[in-house]
Tab-separated table of C-alpha atoms in Angstrom:
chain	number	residue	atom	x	y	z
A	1	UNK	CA	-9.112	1.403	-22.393
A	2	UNK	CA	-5.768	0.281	-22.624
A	3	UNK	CA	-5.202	-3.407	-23.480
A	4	UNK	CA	-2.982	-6.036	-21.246
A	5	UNK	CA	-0.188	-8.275	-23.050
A	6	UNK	CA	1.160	-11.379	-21.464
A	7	UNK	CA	5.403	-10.931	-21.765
A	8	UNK	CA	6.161	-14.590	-20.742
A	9	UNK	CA	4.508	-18.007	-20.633
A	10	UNK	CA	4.126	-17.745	-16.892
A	11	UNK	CA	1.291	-16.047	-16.907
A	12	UNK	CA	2.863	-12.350	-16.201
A	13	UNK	CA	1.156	-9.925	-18.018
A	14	UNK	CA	1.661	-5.568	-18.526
A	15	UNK	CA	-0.509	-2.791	-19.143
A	16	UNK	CA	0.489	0.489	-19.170
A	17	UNK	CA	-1.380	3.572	-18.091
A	18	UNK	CA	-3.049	1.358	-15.156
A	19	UNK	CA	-4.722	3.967	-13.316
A	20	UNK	CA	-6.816	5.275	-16.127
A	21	UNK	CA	-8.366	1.535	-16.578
A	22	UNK	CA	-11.642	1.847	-14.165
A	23	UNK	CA	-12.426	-0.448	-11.659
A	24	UNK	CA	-9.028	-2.802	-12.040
A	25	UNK	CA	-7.390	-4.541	-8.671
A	26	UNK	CA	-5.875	-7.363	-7.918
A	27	UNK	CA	-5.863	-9.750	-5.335
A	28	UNK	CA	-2.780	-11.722	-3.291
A	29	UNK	CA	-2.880	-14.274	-1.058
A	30	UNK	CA	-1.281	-17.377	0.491
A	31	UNK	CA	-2.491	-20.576	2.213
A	32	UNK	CA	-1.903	-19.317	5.696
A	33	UNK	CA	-4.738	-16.954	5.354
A	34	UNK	CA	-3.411	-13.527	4.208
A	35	UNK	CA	-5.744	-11.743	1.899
A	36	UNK	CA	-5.172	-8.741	0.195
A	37	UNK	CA	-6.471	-6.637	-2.384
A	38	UNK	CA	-4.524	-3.612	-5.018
A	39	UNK	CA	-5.406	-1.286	-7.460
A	40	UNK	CA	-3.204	0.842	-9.319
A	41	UNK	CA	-2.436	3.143	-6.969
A	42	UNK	CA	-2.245	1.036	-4.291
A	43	UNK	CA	-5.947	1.103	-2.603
A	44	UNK	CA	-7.662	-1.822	-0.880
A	45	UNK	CA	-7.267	-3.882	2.258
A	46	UNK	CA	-5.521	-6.524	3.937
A	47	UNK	CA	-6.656	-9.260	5.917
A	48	UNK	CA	-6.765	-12.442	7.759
A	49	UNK	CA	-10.815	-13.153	8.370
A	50	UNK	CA	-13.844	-11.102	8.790
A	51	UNK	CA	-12.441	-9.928	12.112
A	52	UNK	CA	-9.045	-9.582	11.491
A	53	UNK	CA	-8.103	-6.586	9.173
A	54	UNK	CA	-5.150	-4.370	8.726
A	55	UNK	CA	-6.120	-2.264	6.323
A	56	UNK	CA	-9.723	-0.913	6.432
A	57	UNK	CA	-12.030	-2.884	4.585
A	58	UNK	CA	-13.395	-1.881	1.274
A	59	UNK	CA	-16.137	-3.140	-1.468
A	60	UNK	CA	-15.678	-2.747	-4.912
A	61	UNK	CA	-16.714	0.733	-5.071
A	62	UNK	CA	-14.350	1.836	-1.972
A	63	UNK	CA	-11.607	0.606	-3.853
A	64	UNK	CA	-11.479	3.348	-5.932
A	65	UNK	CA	-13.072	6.226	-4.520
A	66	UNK	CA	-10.972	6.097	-0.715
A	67	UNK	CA	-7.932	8.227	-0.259
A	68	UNK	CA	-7.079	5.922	2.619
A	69	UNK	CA	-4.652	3.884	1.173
A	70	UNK	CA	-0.981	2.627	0.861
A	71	UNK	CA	1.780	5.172	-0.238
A	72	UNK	CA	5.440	5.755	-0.321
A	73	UNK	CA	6.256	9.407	-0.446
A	74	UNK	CA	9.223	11.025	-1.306
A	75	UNK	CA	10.653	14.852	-0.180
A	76	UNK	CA	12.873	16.175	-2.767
A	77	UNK	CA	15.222	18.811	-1.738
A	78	UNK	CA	14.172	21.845	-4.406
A	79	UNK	CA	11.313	20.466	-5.401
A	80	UNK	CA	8.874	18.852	-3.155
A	81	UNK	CA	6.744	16.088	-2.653
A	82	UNK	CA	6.507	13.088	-4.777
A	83	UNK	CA	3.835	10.070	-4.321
A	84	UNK	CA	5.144	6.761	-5.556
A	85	UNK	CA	1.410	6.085	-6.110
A	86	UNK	CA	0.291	9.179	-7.830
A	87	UNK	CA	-1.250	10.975	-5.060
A	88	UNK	CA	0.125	14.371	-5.080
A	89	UNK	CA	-2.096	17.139	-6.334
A	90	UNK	CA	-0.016	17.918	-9.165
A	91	UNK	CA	0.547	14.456	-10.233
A	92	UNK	CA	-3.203	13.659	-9.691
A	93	UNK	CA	-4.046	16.918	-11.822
A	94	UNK	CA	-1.721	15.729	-15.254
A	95	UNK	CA	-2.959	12.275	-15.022
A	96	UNK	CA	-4.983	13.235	-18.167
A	97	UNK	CA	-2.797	15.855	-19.474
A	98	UNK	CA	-0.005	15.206	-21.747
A	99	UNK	CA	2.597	15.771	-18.784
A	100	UNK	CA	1.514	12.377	-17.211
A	101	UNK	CA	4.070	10.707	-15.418
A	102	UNK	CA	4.773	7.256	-17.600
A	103	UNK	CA	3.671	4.070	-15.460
A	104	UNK	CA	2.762	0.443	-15.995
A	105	UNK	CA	2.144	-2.564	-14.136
A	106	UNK	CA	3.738	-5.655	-13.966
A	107	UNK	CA	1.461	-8.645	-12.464
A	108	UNK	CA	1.631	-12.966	-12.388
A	109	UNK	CA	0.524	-15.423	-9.934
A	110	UNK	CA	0.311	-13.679	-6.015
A	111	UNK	CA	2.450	-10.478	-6.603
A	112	UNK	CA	1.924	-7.188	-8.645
A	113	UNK	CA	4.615	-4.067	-9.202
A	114	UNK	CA	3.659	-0.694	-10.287
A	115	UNK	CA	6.411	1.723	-12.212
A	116	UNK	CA	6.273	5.307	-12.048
A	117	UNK	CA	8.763	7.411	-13.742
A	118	UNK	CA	8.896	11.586	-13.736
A	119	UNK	CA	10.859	12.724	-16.706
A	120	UNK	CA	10.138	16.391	-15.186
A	121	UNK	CA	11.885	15.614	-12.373
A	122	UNK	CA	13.872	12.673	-13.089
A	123	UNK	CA	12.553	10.182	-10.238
A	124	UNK	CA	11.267	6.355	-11.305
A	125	UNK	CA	9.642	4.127	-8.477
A	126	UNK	CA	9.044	0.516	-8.397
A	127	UNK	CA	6.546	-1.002	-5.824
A	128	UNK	CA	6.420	-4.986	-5.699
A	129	UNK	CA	4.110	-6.030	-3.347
A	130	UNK	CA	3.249	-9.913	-2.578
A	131	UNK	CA	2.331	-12.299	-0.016
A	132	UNK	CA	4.824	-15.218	0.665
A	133	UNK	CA	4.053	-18.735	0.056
A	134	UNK	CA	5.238	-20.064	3.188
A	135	UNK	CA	3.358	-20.018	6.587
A	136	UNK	CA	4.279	-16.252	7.476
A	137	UNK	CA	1.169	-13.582	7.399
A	138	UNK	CA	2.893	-10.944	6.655
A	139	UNK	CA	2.178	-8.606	2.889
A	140	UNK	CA	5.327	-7.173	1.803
A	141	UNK	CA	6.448	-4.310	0.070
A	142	UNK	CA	9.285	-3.803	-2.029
A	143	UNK	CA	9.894	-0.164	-2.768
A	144	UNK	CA	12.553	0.909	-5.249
A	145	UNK	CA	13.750	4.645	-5.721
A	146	UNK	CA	15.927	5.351	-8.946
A	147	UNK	CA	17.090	9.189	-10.112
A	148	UNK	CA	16.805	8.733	-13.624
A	149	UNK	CA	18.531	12.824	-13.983
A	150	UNK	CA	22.285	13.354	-14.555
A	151	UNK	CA	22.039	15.562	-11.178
A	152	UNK	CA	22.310	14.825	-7.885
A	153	UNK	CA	19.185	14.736	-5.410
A	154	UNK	CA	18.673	14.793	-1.822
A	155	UNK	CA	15.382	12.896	-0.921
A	156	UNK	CA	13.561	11.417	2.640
A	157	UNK	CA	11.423	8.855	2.209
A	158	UNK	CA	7.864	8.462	4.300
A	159	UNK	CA	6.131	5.336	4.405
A	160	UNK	CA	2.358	5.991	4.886
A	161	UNK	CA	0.193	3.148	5.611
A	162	UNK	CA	-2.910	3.645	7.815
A	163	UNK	CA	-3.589	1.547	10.600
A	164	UNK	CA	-7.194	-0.074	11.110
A	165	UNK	CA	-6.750	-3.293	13.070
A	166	UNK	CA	-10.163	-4.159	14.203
A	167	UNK	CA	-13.562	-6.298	12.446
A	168	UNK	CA	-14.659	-5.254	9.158
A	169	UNK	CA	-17.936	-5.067	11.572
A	170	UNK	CA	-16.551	-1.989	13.766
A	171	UNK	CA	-16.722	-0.142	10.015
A	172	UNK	CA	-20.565	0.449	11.079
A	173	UNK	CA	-20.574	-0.530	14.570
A	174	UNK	CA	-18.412	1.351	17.393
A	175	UNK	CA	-15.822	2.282	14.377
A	176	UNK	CA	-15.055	5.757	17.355
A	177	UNK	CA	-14.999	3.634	20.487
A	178	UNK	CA	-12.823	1.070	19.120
A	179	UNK	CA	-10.194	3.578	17.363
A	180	UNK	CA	-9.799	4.527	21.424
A	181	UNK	CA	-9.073	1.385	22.424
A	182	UNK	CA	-5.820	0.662	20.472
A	183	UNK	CA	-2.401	0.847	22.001
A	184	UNK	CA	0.142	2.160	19.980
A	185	UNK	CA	4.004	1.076	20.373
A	186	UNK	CA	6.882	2.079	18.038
A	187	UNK	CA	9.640	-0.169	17.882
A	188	UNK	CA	13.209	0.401	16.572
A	189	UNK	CA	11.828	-1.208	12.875
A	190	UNK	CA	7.867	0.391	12.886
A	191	UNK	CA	4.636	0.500	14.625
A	192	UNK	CA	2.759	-2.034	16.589
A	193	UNK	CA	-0.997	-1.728	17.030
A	194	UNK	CA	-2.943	-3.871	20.245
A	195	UNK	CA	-6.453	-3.248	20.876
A	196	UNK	CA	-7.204	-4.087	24.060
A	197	UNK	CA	-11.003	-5.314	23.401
A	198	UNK	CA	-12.757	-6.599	20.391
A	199	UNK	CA	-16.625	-5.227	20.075
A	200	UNK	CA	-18.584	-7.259	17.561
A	201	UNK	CA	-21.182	-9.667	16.945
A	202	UNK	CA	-19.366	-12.066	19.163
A	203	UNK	CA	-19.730	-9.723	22.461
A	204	UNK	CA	-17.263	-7.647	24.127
A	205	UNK	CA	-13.942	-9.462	24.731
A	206	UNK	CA	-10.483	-9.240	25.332
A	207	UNK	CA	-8.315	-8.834	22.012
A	208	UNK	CA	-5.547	-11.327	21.253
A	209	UNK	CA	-4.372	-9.991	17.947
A	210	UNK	CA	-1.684	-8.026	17.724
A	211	UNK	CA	-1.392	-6.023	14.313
A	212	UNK	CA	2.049	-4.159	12.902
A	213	UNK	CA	3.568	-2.411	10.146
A	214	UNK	CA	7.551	-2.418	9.960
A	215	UNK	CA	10.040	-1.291	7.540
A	216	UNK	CA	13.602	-1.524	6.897
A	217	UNK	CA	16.337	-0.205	4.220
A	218	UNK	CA	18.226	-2.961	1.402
A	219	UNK	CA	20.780	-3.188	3.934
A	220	UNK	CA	18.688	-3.809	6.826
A	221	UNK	CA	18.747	-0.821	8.994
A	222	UNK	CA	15.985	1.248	10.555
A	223	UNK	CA	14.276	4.130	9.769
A	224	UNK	CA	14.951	7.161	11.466
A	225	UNK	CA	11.851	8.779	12.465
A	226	UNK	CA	7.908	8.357	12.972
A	227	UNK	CA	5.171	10.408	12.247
A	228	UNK	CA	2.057	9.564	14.134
């Protein structure tokens, strides 16, 4: 197993090769109740409570064994797809070959980045992801695309983030009937989820939580398209 060095006296420490290190995440949060959880290549959850969760919930073991988790993907013109995170077939397949696409990650107190970089195709990715100190509850993501080639490339990003927004409970109990019950809305910036009813230990009532997942460029403009 690789070994983590601290690189200033702030606490901010490196490792490299993250994904190979079993069973590593890392948790952010801030006082106004946003919880979240990250491994390497970006698994884990997000949440407010017990009945309040973005992300799907996950235990220790879920962490690194679902597929269901953030990603960033890139489409490059003449050569394909390319997962910020790793989760390609190809890239998944040379993680323990000697092709293995260099990465490291970056961590201190409530935020984490993860570096990728493709010398075969000349593509490096940065992903900082934190929670802000103040009273919003909101995660954010930070994702940074670099060509690293002396050549020109035409790529289209896709942000892929999946949706729960129910109770951890509704992961054994109505998890179907619940899925039916959201309301999807895109909006010029991303997607807005409302369930209509919560069903959980607390009865059937009428939801007031109101979950979304938006995105914007450096400059501040909109994406272009969804995929639902």
């Amino acid at each position: 197993m690789n070994k983590y060095k601290f690189i200033d006296n702030q606490g901010t420490f490196l490792l490299e090769n993250p994904e190979i290190n079993s069973y590593m995440y890392f948790p952010i949060a801030n006082e106004c109740g946003v919880m979240s959880s990250f491994t390497p290549t970006l698994n884990g959850d997000c949440k407010m409570s017990q009945n309040t969760f973005l992300l799907a919930p996950v235990s220790a073991e879920e962490l690194h064994n679902n597929k269901s988790s953030r990603n960033f993907w890139i489409y490059i013109e003449g050569y394909g797809a390319w997962s910020v995170t790793g989760a390609s077939g190809k890239q998944k397949y040379e993680v323990f070959d000697k092709n293995k696409e260099n990465t490291k990650l970056e961590a201190g107190i409530m935020w984490y980045k993860i570096t990728r970089e493709s010398q075969n195709i000349g593509i490096k990715s940065e992903v900082t992801s934190f929670v802000p100190s103040n009273n919003k509850k909101v995660e954010l993501m930070k994702v940074t695309i670099t060509n690293i080639s002396n050549e020109g490339k035409k790529i289209t990003p896709t942000a892929a983030i999946p949706f729960y927004a129910r109770s951890a409970d509704n992961v054994r109990d109505h998890k179907h009937v619940t899925s039916l019950l959201h309301r999807i809305e895109t909006t010029d910036y991303g997607v807005i989820v409302n369930p209509t009813l919560t069903f959980d230990e607390r009865g059937h009532k009428k939801n007031t939580i109101v979950y979304g997942i938006v995105s914007a460029e450096d400059d501040g403009k909109n994406q272009l398209d969804f995929v639902l």
